[in-house]
Tab-separated table of C-alpha atoms and ligand atoms in Angstrom:
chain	number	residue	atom	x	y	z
A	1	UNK	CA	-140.906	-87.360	138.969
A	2	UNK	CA	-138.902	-85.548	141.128
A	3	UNK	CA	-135.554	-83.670	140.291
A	4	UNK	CA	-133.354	-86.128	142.535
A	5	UNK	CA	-134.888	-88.872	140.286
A	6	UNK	CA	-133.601	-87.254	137.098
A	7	UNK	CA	-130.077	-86.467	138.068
A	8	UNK	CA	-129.068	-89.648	136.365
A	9	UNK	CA	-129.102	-87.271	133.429
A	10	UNK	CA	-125.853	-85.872	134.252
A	11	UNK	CA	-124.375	-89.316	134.315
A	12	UNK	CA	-125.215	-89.126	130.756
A	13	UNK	CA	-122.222	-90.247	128.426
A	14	UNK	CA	-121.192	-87.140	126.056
A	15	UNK	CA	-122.894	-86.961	122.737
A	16	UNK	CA	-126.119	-89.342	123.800
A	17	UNK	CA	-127.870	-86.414	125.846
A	18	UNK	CA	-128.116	-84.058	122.475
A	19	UNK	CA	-128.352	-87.281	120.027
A	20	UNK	CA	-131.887	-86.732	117.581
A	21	UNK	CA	-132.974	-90.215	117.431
A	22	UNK	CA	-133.460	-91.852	114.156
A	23	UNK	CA	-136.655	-91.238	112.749
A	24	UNK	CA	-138.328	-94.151	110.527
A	25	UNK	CA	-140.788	-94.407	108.183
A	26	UNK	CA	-144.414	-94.243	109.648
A	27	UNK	CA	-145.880	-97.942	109.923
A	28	UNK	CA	-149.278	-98.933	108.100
A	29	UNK	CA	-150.820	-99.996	111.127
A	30	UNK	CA	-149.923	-96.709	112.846
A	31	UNK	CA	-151.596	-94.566	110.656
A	32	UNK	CA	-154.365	-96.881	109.940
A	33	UNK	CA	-154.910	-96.655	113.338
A	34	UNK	CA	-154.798	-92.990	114.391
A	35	UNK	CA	-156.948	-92.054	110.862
A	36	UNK	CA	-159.317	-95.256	111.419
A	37	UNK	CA	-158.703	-95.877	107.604
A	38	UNK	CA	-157.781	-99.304	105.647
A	39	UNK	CA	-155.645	-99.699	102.260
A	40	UNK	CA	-153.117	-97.495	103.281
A	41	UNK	CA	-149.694	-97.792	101.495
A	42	UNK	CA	-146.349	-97.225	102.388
A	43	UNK	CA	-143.523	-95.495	100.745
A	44	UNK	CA	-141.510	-94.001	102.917
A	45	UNK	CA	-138.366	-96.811	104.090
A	46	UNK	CA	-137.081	-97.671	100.616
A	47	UNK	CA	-138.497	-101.612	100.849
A	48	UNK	CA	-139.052	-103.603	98.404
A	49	UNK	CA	-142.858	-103.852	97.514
A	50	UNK	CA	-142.574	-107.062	96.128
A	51	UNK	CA	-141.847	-108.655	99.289
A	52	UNK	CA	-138.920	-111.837	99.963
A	53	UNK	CA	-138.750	-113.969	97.510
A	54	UNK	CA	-140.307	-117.515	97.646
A	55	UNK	CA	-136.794	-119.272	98.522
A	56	UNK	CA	-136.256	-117.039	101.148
A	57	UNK	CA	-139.866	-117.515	102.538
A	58	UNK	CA	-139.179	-121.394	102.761
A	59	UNK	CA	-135.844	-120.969	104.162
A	60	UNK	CA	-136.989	-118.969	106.937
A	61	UNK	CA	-139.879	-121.185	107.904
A	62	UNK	CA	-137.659	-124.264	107.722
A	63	UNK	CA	-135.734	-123.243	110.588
A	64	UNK	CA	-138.451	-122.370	112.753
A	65	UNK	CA	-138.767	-125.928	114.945
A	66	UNK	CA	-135.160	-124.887	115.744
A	67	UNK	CA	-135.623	-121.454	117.438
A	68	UNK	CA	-134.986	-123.310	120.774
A	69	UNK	CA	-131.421	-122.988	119.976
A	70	UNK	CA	-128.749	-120.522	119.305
A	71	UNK	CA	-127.847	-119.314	116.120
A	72	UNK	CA	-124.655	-119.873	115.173
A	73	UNK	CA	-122.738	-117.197	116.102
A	74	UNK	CA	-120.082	-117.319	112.986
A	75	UNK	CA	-123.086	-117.428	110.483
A	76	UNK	CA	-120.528	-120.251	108.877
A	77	UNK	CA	-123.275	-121.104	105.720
A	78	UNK	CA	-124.152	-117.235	105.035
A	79	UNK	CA	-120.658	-115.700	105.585
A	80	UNK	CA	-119.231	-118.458	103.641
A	81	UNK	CA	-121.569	-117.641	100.835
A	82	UNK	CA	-121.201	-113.975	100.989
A	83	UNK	CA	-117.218	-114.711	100.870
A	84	UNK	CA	-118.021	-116.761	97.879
A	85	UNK	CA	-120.435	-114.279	95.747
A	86	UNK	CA	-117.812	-111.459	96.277
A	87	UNK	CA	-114.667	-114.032	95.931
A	88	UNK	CA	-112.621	-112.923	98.674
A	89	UNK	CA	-111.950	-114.934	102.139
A	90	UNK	CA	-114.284	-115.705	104.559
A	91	UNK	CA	-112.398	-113.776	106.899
A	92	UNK	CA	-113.066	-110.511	105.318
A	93	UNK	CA	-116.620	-110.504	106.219
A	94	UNK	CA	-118.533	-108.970	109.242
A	95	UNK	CA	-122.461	-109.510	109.530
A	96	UNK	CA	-124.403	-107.374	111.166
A	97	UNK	CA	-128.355	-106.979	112.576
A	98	UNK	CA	-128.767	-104.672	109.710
A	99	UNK	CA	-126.031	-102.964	108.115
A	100	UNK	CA	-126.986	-100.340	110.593
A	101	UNK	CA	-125.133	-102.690	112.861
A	102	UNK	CA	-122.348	-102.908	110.968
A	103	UNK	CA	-121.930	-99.160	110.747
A	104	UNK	CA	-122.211	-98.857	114.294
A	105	UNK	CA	-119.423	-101.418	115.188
A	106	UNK	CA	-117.640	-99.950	112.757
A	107	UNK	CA	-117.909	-96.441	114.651
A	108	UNK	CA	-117.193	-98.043	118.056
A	109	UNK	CA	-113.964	-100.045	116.448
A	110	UNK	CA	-112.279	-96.985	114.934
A	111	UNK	CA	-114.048	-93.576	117.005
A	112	UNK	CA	-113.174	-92.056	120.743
A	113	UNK	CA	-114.273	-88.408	121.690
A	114	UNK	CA	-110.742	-87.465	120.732
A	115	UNK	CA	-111.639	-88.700	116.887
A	116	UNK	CA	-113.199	-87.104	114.004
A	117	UNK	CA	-115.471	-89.103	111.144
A	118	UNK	CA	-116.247	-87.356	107.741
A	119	UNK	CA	-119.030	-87.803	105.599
A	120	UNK	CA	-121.349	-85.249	103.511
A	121	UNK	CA	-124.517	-82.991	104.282
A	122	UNK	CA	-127.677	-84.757	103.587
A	123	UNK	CA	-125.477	-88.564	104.189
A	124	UNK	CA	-127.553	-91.432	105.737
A	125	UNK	CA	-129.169	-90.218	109.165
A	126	UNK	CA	-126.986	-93.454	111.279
A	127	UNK	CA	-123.722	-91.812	110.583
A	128	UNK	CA	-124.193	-88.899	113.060
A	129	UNK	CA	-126.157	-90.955	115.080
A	130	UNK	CA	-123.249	-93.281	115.414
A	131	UNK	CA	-120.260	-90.829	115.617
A	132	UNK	CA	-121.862	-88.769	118.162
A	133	UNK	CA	-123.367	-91.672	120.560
A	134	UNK	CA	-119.590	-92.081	120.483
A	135	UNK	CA	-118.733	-88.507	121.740
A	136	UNK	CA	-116.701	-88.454	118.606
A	137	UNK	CA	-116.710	-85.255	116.371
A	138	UNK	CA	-119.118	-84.790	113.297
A	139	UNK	CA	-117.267	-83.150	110.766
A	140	UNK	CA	-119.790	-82.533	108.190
A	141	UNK	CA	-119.038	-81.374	104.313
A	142	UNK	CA	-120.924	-79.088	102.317
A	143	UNK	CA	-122.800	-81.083	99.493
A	144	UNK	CA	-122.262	-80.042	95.690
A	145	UNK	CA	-124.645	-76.779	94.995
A	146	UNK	CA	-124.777	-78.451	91.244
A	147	UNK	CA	-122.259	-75.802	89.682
A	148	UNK	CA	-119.157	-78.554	90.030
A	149	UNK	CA	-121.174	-81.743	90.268
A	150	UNK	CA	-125.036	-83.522	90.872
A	151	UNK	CA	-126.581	-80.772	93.181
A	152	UNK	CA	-126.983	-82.598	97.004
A	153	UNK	CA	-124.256	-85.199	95.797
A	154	UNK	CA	-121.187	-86.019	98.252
A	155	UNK	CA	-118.308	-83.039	97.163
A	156	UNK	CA	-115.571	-85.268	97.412
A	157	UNK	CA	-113.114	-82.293	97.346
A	158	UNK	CA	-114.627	-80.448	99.803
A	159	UNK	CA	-114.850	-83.941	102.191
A	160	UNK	CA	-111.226	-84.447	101.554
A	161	UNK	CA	-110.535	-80.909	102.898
A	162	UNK	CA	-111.784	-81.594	106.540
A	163	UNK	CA	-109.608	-84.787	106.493
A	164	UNK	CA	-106.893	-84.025	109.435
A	165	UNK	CA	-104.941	-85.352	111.779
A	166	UNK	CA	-107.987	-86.998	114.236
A	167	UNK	CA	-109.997	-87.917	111.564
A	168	UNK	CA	-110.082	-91.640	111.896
A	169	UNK	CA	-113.309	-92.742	110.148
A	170	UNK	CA	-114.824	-91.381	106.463
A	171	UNK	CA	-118.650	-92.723	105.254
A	172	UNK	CA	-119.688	-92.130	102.212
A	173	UNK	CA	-122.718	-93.295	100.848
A	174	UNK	CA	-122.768	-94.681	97.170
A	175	UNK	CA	-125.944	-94.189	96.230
A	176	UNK	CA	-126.823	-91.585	98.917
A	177	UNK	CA	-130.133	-92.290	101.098
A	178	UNK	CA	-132.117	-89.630	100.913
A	179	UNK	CA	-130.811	-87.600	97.761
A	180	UNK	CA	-130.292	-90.986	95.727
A	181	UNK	CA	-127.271	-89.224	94.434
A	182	UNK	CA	-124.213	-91.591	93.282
A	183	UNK	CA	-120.151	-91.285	93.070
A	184	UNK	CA	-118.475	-92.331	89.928
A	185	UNK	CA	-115.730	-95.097	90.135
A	186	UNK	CA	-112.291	-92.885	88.967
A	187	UNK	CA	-113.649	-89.752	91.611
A	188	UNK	CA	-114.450	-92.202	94.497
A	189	UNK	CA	-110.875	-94.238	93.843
A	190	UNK	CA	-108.848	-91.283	93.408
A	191	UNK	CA	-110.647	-89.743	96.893
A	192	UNK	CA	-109.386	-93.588	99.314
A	193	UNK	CA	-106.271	-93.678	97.076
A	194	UNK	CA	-105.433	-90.103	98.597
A	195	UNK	CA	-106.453	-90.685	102.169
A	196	UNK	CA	-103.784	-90.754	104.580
A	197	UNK	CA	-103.161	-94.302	106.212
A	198	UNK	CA	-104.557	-92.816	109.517
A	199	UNK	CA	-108.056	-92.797	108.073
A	200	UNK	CA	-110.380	-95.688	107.376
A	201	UNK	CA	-113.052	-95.174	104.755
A	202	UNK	CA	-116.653	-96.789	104.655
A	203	UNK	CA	-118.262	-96.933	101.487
A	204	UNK	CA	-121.957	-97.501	102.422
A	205	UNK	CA	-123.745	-99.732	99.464
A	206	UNK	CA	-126.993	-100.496	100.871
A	207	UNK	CA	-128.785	-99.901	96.999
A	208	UNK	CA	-126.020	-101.625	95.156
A	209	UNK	CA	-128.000	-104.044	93.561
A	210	UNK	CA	-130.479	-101.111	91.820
A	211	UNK	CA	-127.698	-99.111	90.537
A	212	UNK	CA	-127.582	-99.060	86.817
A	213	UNK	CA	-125.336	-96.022	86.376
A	214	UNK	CA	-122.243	-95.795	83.784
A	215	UNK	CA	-119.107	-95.732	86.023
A	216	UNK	CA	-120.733	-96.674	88.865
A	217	UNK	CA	-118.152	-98.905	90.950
A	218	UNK	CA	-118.270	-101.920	92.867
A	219	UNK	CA	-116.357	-101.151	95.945
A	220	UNK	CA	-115.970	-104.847	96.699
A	221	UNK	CA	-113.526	-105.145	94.267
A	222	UNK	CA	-111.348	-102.787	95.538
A	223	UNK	CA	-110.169	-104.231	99.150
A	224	UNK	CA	-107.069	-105.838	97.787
A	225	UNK	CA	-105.662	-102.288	97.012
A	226	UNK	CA	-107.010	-100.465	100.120
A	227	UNK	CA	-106.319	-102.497	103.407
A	228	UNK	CA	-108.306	-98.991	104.771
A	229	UNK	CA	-111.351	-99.807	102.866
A	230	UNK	CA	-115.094	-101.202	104.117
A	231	UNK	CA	-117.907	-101.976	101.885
A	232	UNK	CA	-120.943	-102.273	103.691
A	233	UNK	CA	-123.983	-104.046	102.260
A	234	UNK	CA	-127.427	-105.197	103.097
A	235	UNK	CA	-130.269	-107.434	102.433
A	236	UNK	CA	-132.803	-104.942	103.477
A	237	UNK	CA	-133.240	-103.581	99.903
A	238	UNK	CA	-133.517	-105.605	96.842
A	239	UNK	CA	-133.208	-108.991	98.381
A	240	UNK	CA	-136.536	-107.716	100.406
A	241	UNK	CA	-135.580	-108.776	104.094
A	242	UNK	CA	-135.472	-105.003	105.694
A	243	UNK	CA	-137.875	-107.165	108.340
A	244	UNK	CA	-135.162	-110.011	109.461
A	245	UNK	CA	-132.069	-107.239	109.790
A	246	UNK	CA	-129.126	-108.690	107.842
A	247	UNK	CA	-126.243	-106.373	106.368
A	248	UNK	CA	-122.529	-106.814	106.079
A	249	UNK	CA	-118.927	-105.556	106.007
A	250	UNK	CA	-116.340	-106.682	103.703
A	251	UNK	CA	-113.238	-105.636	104.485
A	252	UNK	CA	-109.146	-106.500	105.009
A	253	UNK	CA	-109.072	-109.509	107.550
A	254	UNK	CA	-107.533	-107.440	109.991
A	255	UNK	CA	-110.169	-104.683	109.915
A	256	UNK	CA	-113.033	-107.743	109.884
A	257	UNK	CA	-111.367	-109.424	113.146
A	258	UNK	CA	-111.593	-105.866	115.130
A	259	UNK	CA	-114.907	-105.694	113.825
A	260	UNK	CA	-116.046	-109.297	114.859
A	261	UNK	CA	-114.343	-108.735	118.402
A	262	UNK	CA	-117.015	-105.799	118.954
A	263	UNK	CA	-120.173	-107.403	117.782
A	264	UNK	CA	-122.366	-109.268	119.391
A	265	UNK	CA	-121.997	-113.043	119.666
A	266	UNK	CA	-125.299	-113.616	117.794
A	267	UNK	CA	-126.378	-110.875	116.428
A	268	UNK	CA	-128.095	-112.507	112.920
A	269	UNK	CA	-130.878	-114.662	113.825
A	270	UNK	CA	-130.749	-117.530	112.341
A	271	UNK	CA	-134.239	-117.103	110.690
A	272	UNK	CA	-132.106	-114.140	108.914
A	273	UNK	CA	-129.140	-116.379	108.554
A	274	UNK	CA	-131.248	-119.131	106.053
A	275	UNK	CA	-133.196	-116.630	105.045
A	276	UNK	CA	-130.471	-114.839	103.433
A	277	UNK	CA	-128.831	-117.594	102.465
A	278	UNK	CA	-131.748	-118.783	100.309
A	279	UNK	CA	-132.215	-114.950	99.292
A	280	UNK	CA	-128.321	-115.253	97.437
A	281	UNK	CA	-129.687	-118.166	95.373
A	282	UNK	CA	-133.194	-116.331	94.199
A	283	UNK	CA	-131.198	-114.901	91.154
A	284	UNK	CA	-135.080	-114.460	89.670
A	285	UNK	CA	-136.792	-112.758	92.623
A	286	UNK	CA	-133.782	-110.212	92.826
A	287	UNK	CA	-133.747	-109.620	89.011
A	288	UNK	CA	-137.207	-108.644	89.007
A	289	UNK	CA	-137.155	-106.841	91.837
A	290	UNK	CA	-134.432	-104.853	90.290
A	291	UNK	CA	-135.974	-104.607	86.845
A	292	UNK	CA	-139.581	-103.716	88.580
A	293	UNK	CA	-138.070	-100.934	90.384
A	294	UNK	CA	-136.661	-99.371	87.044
A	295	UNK	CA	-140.221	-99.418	85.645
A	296	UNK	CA	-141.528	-98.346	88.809
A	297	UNK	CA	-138.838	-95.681	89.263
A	298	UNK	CA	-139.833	-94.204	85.289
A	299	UNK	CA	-143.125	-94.238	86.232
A	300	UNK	CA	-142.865	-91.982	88.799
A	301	UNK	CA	-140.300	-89.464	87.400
A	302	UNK	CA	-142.276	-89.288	84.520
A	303	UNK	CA	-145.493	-88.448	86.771
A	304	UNK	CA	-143.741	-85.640	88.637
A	305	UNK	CA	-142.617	-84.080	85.166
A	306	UNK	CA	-146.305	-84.082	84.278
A	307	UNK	CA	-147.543	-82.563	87.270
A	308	UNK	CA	-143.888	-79.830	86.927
A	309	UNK	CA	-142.207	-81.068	90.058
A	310	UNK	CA	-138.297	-81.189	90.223
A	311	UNK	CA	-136.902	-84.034	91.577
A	312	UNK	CA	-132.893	-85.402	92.013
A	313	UNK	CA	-131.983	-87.668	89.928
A	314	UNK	CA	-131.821	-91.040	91.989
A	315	UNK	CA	-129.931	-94.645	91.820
A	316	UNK	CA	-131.517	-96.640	94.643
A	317	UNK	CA	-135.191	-97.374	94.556
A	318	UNK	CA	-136.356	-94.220	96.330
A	319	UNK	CA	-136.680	-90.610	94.688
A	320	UNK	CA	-136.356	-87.300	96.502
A	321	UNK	CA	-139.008	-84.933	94.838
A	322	UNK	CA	-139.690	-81.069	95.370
A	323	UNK	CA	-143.243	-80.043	96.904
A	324	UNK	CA	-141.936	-77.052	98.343
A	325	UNK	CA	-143.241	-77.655	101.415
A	326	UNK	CA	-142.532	-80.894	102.502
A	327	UNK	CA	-144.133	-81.687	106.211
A	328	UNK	CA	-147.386	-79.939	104.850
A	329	UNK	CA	-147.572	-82.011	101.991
A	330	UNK	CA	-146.833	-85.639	103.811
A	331	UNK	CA	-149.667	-84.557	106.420
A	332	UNK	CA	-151.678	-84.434	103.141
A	333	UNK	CA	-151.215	-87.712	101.987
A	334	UNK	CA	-151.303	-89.052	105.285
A	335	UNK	CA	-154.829	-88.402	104.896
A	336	UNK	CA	-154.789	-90.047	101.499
A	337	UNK	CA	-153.749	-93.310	103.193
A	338	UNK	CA	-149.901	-92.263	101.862
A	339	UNK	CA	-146.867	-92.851	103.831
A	340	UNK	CA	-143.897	-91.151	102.229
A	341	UNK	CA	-140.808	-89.734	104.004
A	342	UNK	CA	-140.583	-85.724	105.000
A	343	UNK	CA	-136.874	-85.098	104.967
A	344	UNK	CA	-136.703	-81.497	106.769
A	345	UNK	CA	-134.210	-83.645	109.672
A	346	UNK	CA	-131.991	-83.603	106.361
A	347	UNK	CA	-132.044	-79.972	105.803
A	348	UNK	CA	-134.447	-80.759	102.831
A	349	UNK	CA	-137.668	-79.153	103.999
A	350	UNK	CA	-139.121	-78.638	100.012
A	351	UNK	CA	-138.543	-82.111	99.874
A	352	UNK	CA	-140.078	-85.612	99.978
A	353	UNK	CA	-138.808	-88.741	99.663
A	354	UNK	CA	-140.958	-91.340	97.952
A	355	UNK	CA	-139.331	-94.969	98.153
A	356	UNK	CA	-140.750	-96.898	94.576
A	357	UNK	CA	-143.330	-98.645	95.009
A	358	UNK	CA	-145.719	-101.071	92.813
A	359	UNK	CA	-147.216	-100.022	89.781
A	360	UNK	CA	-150.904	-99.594	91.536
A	361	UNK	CA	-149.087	-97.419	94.303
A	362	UNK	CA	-146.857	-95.055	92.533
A	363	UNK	CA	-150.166	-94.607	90.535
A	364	UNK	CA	-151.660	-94.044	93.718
A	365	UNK	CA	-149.066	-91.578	94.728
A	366	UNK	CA	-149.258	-89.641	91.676
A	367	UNK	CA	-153.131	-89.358	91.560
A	368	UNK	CA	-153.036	-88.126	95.297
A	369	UNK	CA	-150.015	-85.670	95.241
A	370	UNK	CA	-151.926	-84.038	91.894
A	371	UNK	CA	-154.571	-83.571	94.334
A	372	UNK	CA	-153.104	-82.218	97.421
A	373	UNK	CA	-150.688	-80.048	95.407
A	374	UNK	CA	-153.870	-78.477	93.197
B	1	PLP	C1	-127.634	-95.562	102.852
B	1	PLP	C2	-128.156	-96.572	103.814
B	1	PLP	N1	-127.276	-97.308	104.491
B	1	PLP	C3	-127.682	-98.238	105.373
B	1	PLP	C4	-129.020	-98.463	105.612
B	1	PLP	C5	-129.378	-99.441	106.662
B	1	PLP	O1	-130.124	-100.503	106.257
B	1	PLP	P1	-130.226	-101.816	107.092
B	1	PLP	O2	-129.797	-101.536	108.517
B	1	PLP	O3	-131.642	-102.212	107.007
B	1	PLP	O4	-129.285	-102.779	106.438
B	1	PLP	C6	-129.985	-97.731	104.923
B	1	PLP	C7	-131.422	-97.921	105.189
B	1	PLP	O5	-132.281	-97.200	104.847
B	1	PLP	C8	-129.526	-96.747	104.003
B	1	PLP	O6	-130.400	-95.994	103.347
């Protein structure tokens, strides 16, 4: 191509031309392909391995004679159920194509390049992603080195302390993706009660539903003190829809109008709208999925103590574990038929982070990293 072709590059907006692009998890079929193998498994984007549940399933194929039409574009049923389950208004919720989405109208609502947004080293990959597509300022906090709290955890003190005048947006991620590390209720309240009223802070909880932590808070609760506060949450995880894209914002109704005015008229399909909706009423498939995960999650911390492998201490359904070398050691499982997740974009190059899978896969994972790492 020739160089007069190309000089739409300096048209570029600021902060997209240097933007890394998210990197996800490898697909089955991908690697199946390239290695010409079959049976492989993947753990590397913190699904759920025991698929939707049944109610869900139904729901979505109900609605498939009607895909000749629009979704509705308020999600009426789902939002109303959401406001519902969390007992506030149904105009303090914001759905989003993910709660990707939501993160990223929340970043366009609240960030110029004049603006600054917050959040911790080794915090979910989006938040840079969406602060910088912005041409908004990254201002990025050392994590805990594990002398004053959980080493890789969010320092709250030392986030607070690059709070200033053009910060408009803080994210923090409660449990963190991909250090599975988790803020305590009385820290992470007395951190948005001191905010100044110039600054908006997101509390990420896209593994809420795993967390079985003492102290662990439910943000949600919150929003009637802190008109400054959004939760975001997401059906990706434990309600097992990552493939349909369905996440949401609670927030004050103010905050949740802005938001709404950004995103896109239909931006939940409505296969992901009933979907979800039947997904809030499968108390059983969640609850298992939960109490699966917690068996599966033993499993494998108890398999990396056996083969002497450190690993941080996680909430979500996903554990970060020390190889030492990371990328050398997902190659070799890749040839195992193993996807797991290298995390050296994080700054965690001895690390890898293995999302929980079933029984027959962590065991799979186990018997194959014993081997690789012998
Ligand atoms: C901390 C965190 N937040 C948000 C998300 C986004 O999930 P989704 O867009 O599927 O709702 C993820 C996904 O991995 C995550 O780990």
């Amino acid at each position: 191509m020739s160089s007069v072709a190309n000089r739409f590059l300096d048209l570029v907006a600021p902060g997209v031309q240097a933007l890394q692009p998210y990197l996800p998890g490898k697909p089955v079929a991908e690697l199946e392909r390239e290695y010409g193998i079959s049976n492989a498994i993947k753990l590397a984007s913190n699904e759920n391995p025991f698929g939707p549940g049944p109610l869900a399933l139904a729901a979505a194929r109900e609605v498939l004679q009607d895909l000749s039409r629009y979704p509705e574009g308020s999600a009426w049923l789902l939002a109303g159920k959401l406001a519902g389950k969390h007992q506030l208004a149904r105009d303090c919720v914001t759905l989003g194509n993910g709660s990707n989405d939501v993160l990223d109208i929340i970043a366009r609502v609240f960030l110029t390049p004049a603006h600054e947004a917050v959040f911790s080293q080794y915090a979910f990959a989006v938040y840079p992603i969406a602060v910088q597509a912005l041409g908004a300022k990254a201002r990025i906090a050392p994590a805990h080195d594990g002398s004053r709290g959980p080493a890789y955890g969010h320092d709250l003190d030392a986030m607070n302390d690059l709070v200033g005048p053009d910060t408009r947006l803080v994210f923090i991620a409660n449990p963190n993706n991909p250090t599975g590390t988790w803020l305590e209720s009385a820290a992470l309240e007395t951190f948005i009660s001191n905010l100044p009223a110039h600054v908006m802070v997101v509390v990420d909880e896209a593994y809420f539903e795993y967390v079985d932590k003492p102290s662990y808070p439910d943000t949600s609760t919150w929003l009637e003190c802190y008109p400054n506060l959004i939760v975001t949450r997401t059906f990706s995880k434990a309600y097992g829809l990552a493939g349909l894209r369905v996440g949401y914002a609670l927030s004050h109704p103010d905050v949740a109008s802005l938001l709404n005015r950004v995103r896109q008229p239909f931006n939940v399909n409505m296969v992901a709208q009933a979907a979800a909706v039947a997904a809030l009423d499968d108390v059983e498939h969640l609850q298992r999925s939960i109490a699966r995960n917690r068996e599966g999650m033993e499993q494998l911390v108890s398999g990396f103590r056996k083969l002497g492998l450190a690993y941080i201490e996680s909430a979500g359904n996903f554990v970060a574990v020390n190889v030492e070398r990371g990328l050398e050691c997902y190659e070799a499982l890749l040839q195992q038929g193993i996807i797991v997740r290298p995390v050296a974009n994080y700054g965690m190059p001895e690390y890898l982070r293995v999302t929980v899978g079933r029984a027959d896969e962590n065991a799979r994972l186990l018997a194959a990293l014993e081997r690789v790492l012998a």
